[in-house]
Amino acid sequence: MVCHGDTVCVVERPQDSGGNDHYIGNREPLLPSPLILLPPGAVKPDGWLEKQLQLQADGFHGHLTEISRFLDKKDNAWLFPDTGQNGWEEPVYWLKGFSVCGYILGDERIIAESKIWIEGILNSQKDDGWFGPDQGRKGLATNLQGRADLWPNMIALFCLQDYYEFTHEPRVIPLMTQYMKYLAVVPEDKFLVGYWPKMRGGDLLYSVYWLYNRTGDSFLLDLAHKVHRQTARWDQDVINWHNVNMAQGFGEAGTYYMQTKDPKHLFSAERNWQKMRQSYGQVPGGMFGGDENCRPGYVGPRQAVETCGMVEMMLSHETLLRISGDVIWADRCEDVTFNSLPASVTPDFKALRYLTAPNMALSDRQNKSPGLQNGGPMLHMNPHDHRCCQHNMGHGWPYYVQNLWQATPGNGLAAVLYSPCTVTAKVGDGTTVTIREVTRYPFSERIGLVLSAPKSVRFPLYLRVPGWCKNPQLQVNNESVELSDKPQGYIMIDRQWSDRDSIRLTLPMEISLRKWTANKNSVSVDRGPLTYSLKIGEKYVREGGTEEWPAWEIHPTTPWNYGLVLNEADPAASFELRRKEWPESGYPFEAETAPIQLVARAKKIPPWQLDHLGLVGEIQESPVWSEEPIEEVTLIPMGAARLRISSFPVIGSGSDAHPWMLPSSPAKMASHCNPSDMVEALWDGKVPASSNDQSIRRFTWWDHRGSKEWVQYNLDGQKDVSQVEVYWFDDTGTGSCRVPASWRLLYKAGHDWKPVTGASAYGVEKDRFNKVTFNPVKTDALRVEVQLGPNVSGGILEMRVK
């Protein structure tokens, strides 16, 4: 701790001793809370953030009962638990964000609708402690039925906790206590079974501690140990690569750390975060490429992530921030919040898409698999689709608002995330104060705080200093306060505060570049918490939906295939900052009205095109050679760009500059390729685990059956070849692809194709490479010609050529 006088100190995190007399933190023997969540409604959004929540309330999520079949009240299992249907995650996913949005805005329509569903939950408890649906609980990708599936109740517990904090409804605590007693006696071999419950047990663990802090019931501490034992072992590794499970589960042991006080449990959250980002997150936006699951080889900036994954990552960051007090989690939360989440919905919040990527120049309804793992219209802005994200994404912005300010030990307050808002809370001796935060952050460097208090009161006030800020500047009541050391966490001001006291915190934002060496040395451009994207003209094309709730495709109207021309001596000097008028709508996350821009120099890269699926072509090695003229291009905040290039190639002019290679057309490389598969799978270097390995890219001739087909393998120039190995795709038991009845190998000789000579046996074994040797040939391309079996198709997972 570095102190200046007796009023201003630089601290790594708020003190965790002394507790808070006004808000409930951790009860012994849990680790003391450095930050304590304020109840819903204590923080009111202002400015652009209030606009954001109002758009959500007026948009599809605030009217999902009119859109979603899962929220039909007739026979809904969350309202009629013994006989209903739709008793899985969707209604409580929706209620979680819908209700808190209403509590924060004071929206009587939303509060009244929420209460109907809360009452359904409160009235559902059985004599043995179980609550919620007994019937109608059938989830995705699970065979669990009824009470075996604890996952939906984990979400419902969050709904009840938020409702209790807002209303102090006396039935909540007894219901939760009886339910926890029910869970305490469930045999361990039947507890947290199944895919989703086991992966997401950390949510249940959080609720166990929430209840313990309010009741002190000791059995809850034993239950917490049980929950951790039966949850997937996130304390040991990234245990699963489903994007939402990762975002939701990676910090589970960090929550458990509050009870064990073992630093290895808190460290595991950081270790997991680093592994996720290093393996699949070498891209801007705070997320990673998990377009359902992360997949080896799919690591570039065109890979996408679910909207669900974004909001769950934000919540995990917020939770770990409160547990540890470490500002790194606030920085990471803002990264996702500002750079990824806004672009997942249309600017009017009336439609959403399932997946969003750092690089995407077309957002349409066409299938993008296998380039993106999940098939179907995953990029379609459609309020009627995208089941889990459609319901779950609503908690992202309300929980962000709720976490802007925290109570601290010593009866203080901490500003941990910055946005325009007003906080009202008890401090010091119990005096209720209001602090208005006046700012346009993250678009502005200046944050102003004005305090209102009925009398003078002493309390500590903590101001987070983001990790990207090198030289924060502080004024208290218009007097500058010198900070001789760069804060590594918070500025603490502990003083006697009076009505109309003011603070000005300036967080200078510098332009900087991040190089993604694991992604071909591409670069991203940052300024403060915002990352910048190429501004691409966006044309909204109506495709489906209803008149009231239409669905949209977004098509580019301007070129997008640019590489940046950088000043090698000072890359940050390559950009000019331009400020625009604040948008009249009050909403800054829109391409045409973004209030801040960067101007850069760039060259087009003509061979960089959309691929046959409509995805941005895979990024190639920088520096890149381009003979195109230098142009001036505009960059806008990444969150304002629904079409975006935010991981850029870099243009070079020296001997190390690479020409951009134009991918071959799949139509010219095979007699037929299923639209969901790709010829490039043959040489992507991914060794299959079996012939039915569904986790890697593949090539198939589906839905051609019983026919003669071929596929071409291009070499990098003329090569001497004498051996080929083929790993056949065969999905017996799940599909109609089989190893071929027979096959042969041909090589390109000039303009002709000739069979190889002296070939060994052409193998058709499953679950292995089938090697054929032959007399050496010099060629630049090979063809595998197959005869498919009767009434079946076939395919190849991988080839090796020597």
mmCIF file of C-alpha atoms in Angstrom, residues 580-725:
data_model
loop_
_atom_site.group_PDB
_atom_site.id
_atom_site.type_symbol
_atom_site.label_atom_id
_atom_site.label_comp_id
_atom_site.label_asym_id
_atom_site.label_seq_id
_atom_site.Cartn_x
_atom_site.Cartn_y
_atom_site.Cartn_z
ATOM 1 C CA LYS A 580 -18.245 12.776 -33.824
ATOM 2 C CA GLU A 581 -21.360 14.277 -32.308
ATOM 3 C CA TRP A 582 -23.005 12.140 -29.673
ATOM 4 C CA PRO A 583 -25.878 10.299 -31.394
ATOM 5 C CA GLU A 584 -29.306 11.877 -31.017
ATOM 6 C CA SER A 585 -30.732 8.470 -30.200
ATOM 7 C CA GLY A 586 -28.426 8.253 -27.179
ATOM 8 C CA TYR A 587 -27.261 4.811 -28.358
ATOM 9 C CA PRO A 588 -23.578 4.687 -29.367
ATOM 10 C CA PHE A 589 -23.199 1.018 -30.411
ATOM 11 C CA GLU A 590 -24.339 1.486 -33.988
ATOM 12 C CA ALA A 591 -22.135 1.628 -37.080
ATOM 13 C CA GLU A 592 -23.445 4.899 -38.504
ATOM 14 C CA THR A 593 -23.673 6.789 -35.229
ATOM 15 C CA ALA A 594 -20.605 5.584 -33.302
ATOM 16 C CA PRO A 595 -19.280 8.752 -31.609
ATOM 17 C CA ILE A 596 -15.612 7.935 -31.998
ATOM 18 C CA GLN A 597 -13.605 6.696 -34.974
ATOM 19 C CA LEU A 598 -10.054 5.920 -35.960
ATOM 20 C CA VAL A 599 -8.806 6.654 -39.459
ATOM 21 C CA ALA A 600 -6.153 4.344 -40.846
ATOM 22 C CA ARG A 601 -4.294 3.618 -44.051
ATOM 23 C CA ALA A 602 -4.934 0.271 -45.699
ATOM 24 C CA LYS A 603 -4.691 -1.732 -48.903
ATOM 25 C CA LYS A 604 -7.202 -4.147 -50.338
ATOM 26 C CA ILE A 605 -6.194 -7.800 -50.521
ATOM 27 C CA PRO A 606 -8.211 -8.978 -53.578
ATOM 28 C CA PRO A 607 -7.756 -12.752 -53.059
ATOM 29 C CA TRP A 608 -9.136 -12.460 -49.514
ATOM 30 C CA GLN A 609 -12.769 -13.312 -50.112
ATOM 31 C CA LEU A 610 -15.787 -14.935 -48.544
ATOM 32 C CA ASP A 611 -15.526 -18.693 -48.843
ATOM 33 C CA HIS A 612 -18.170 -20.975 -50.333
ATOM 34 C CA LEU A 613 -20.047 -20.941 -47.007
ATOM 35 C CA GLY A 614 -20.160 -17.143 -46.813
ATOM 36 C CA LEU A 615 -17.542 -16.954 -44.068
ATOM 37 C CA VAL A 616 -14.595 -14.573 -44.168
ATOM 38 C CA GLY A 617 -11.708 -16.493 -45.698
ATOM 39 C CA GLU A 618 -9.189 -17.939 -43.269
ATOM 40 C CA ILE A 619 -6.621 -15.332 -42.325
ATOM 41 C CA GLN A 620 -3.146 -15.844 -43.807
ATOM 42 C CA GLU A 621 0.344 -14.967 -42.669
ATOM 43 C CA SER A 622 1.336 -11.325 -42.212
ATOM 44 C CA PRO A 623 3.001 -9.293 -43.551
ATOM 45 C CA VAL A 624 0.977 -9.558 -46.774
ATOM 46 C CA TRP A 625 1.989 -8.312 -50.214
ATOM 47 C CA SER A 626 -0.585 -6.191 -52.041
ATOM 48 C CA GLU A 627 -0.189 -4.145 -55.212
ATOM 49 C CA GLU A 628 -3.405 -2.244 -54.529
ATOM 50 C CA PRO A 629 -3.214 1.522 -53.834
ATOM 51 C CA ILE A 630 -3.226 2.827 -50.283
ATOM 52 C CA GLU A 631 -6.659 3.967 -49.135
ATOM 53 C CA GLU A 632 -7.986 5.757 -46.077
ATOM 54 C CA VAL A 633 -10.367 3.550 -44.098
ATOM 55 C CA THR A 634 -12.478 4.154 -41.005
ATOM 56 C CA LEU A 635 -12.447 2.014 -37.885
ATOM 57 C CA ILE A 636 -15.305 2.073 -35.383
ATOM 58 C CA PRO A 637 -15.737 0.455 -31.968
ATOM 59 C CA MET A 638 -16.029 -3.277 -32.432
ATOM 60 C CA GLY A 639 -19.265 -3.448 -30.443
ATOM 61 C CA ALA A 640 -20.906 -1.040 -32.901
ATOM 62 C CA ALA A 641 -20.046 -3.215 -35.906
ATOM 63 C CA ARG A 642 -22.496 -6.017 -36.722
ATOM 64 C CA LEU A 643 -20.297 -6.731 -39.736
ATOM 65 C CA ARG A 644 -16.696 -6.489 -38.690
ATOM 66 C CA ILE A 645 -13.053 -7.073 -39.403
ATOM 67 C CA SER A 646 -11.276 -6.586 -36.103
ATOM 68 C CA SER A 647 -8.305 -8.905 -36.566
ATOM 69 C CA PHE A 648 -6.400 -7.403 -39.495
ATOM 70 C CA PRO A 649 -3.667 -8.646 -41.784
ATOM 71 C CA VAL A 650 -0.713 -6.272 -41.959
ATOM 72 C CA ILE A 651 0.561 -5.061 -45.324
ATOM 73 C CA GLY A 652 4.275 -5.425 -45.973
ATOM 74 C CA SER A 653 6.600 -4.366 -48.785
ATOM 75 C CA GLY A 654 9.822 -6.211 -48.029
ATOM 76 C CA SER A 655 11.114 -9.632 -48.918
ATOM 77 C CA ASP A 656 9.171 -11.113 -45.974
ATOM 78 C CA ALA A 657 5.764 -10.066 -47.399
ATOM 79 C CA HIS A 658 3.618 -13.037 -48.416
ATOM 80 C CA PRO A 659 1.259 -13.191 -51.388
ATOM 81 C CA TRP A 660 -2.296 -14.052 -50.342
ATOM 82 C CA MET A 661 -3.247 -17.412 -51.802
ATOM 83 C CA LEU A 662 -6.686 -17.757 -53.366
ATOM 84 C CA PRO A 663 -8.311 -20.968 -52.082
ATOM 85 C CA SER A 664 -9.389 -23.456 -54.684
ATOM 86 C CA SER A 665 -13.073 -23.705 -55.394
ATOM 87 C CA PRO A 666 -14.602 -26.867 -53.854
ATOM 88 C CA ALA A 667 -16.686 -27.277 -57.001
ATOM 89 C CA LYS A 668 -13.472 -27.820 -58.981
ATOM 90 C CA MET A 669 -11.928 -30.214 -56.476
ATOM 91 C CA ALA A 670 -14.551 -32.931 -56.131
ATOM 92 C CA SER A 671 -17.309 -34.588 -58.100
ATOM 93 C CA HIS A 672 -19.577 -33.473 -55.238
ATOM 94 C CA CYS A 673 -19.074 -32.034 -51.744
ATOM 95 C CA ASN A 674 -21.825 -31.854 -49.183
ATOM 96 C CA PRO A 675 -22.477 -28.140 -48.451
ATOM 97 C CA SER A 676 -21.834 -28.748 -44.764
ATOM 98 C CA ASP A 677 -18.434 -30.333 -45.404
ATOM 99 C CA MET A 678 -15.220 -29.129 -47.034
ATOM 100 C CA VAL A 679 -12.497 -30.484 -49.293
ATOM 101 C CA GLU A 680 -9.885 -28.665 -47.207
ATOM 102 C CA ALA A 681 -10.472 -31.212 -44.428
ATOM 103 C CA LEU A 682 -8.305 -33.668 -46.386
ATOM 104 C CA TRP A 683 -5.088 -31.773 -45.592
ATOM 105 C CA ASP A 684 -5.843 -29.865 -42.362
ATOM 106 C CA GLY A 685 -3.501 -32.110 -40.366
ATOM 107 C CA LYS A 686 -6.142 -33.264 -37.872
ATOM 108 C CA VAL A 687 -5.669 -36.954 -37.076
ATOM 109 C CA PRO A 688 -9.063 -38.574 -36.400
ATOM 110 C CA ALA A 689 -9.752 -40.456 -33.202
ATOM 111 C CA SER A 690 -11.926 -42.864 -35.199
ATOM 112 C CA SER A 691 -13.746 -43.090 -38.508
ATOM 113 C CA ASN A 692 -16.797 -41.575 -36.824
ATOM 114 C CA ASP A 693 -14.898 -38.642 -35.272
ATOM 115 C CA GLN A 694 -17.467 -35.815 -35.333
ATOM 116 C CA SER A 695 -15.179 -33.265 -33.671
ATOM 117 C CA ILE A 696 -13.018 -32.476 -36.702
ATOM 118 C CA ARG A 697 -13.610 -31.252 -40.222
ATOM 119 C CA ARG A 698 -14.515 -33.818 -42.860
ATOM 120 C CA PHE A 699 -15.163 -34.221 -46.563
ATOM 121 C CA THR A 700 -18.139 -36.313 -47.750
ATOM 122 C CA TRP A 701 -19.962 -37.036 -50.995
ATOM 123 C CA TRP A 702 -23.279 -37.033 -49.111
ATOM 124 C CA ASP A 703 -26.052 -37.305 -50.317
ATOM 125 C CA HIS A 704 -24.768 -39.180 -53.372
ATOM 126 C CA ARG A 705 -25.274 -42.907 -52.837
ATOM 127 C CA GLY A 706 -23.914 -45.944 -54.683
ATOM 128 C CA SER A 707 -22.200 -43.790 -57.321
ATOM 129 C CA LYS A 708 -18.695 -43.337 -58.641
ATOM 130 C CA GLU A 709 -17.152 -40.158 -57.146
ATOM 131 C CA TRP A 710 -13.790 -38.410 -56.856
ATOM 132 C CA VAL A 711 -11.973 -35.824 -54.793
ATOM 133 C CA GLN A 712 -8.785 -33.934 -55.627
ATOM 134 C CA TYR A 713 -5.773 -33.320 -53.357
ATOM 135 C CA ASN A 714 -3.634 -30.393 -54.548
ATOM 136 C CA LEU A 715 0.077 -30.286 -53.799
ATOM 137 C CA ASP A 716 2.230 -27.202 -53.362
ATOM 138 C CA GLY A 717 3.831 -27.358 -56.803
ATOM 139 C CA GLN A 718 5.347 -30.368 -58.545
ATOM 140 C CA LYS A 719 6.315 -33.079 -56.068
ATOM 141 C CA ASP A 720 7.704 -36.611 -56.226
ATOM 142 C CA VAL A 721 5.023 -38.837 -54.678
ATOM 143 C CA SER A 722 5.004 -42.577 -53.988
ATOM 144 C CA GLN A 723 2.679 -43.071 -51.011
ATOM 145 C CA VAL A 724 -0.795 -41.970 -49.955
ATOM 146 C CA GLU A 725 -2.695 -42.700 -46.743
#
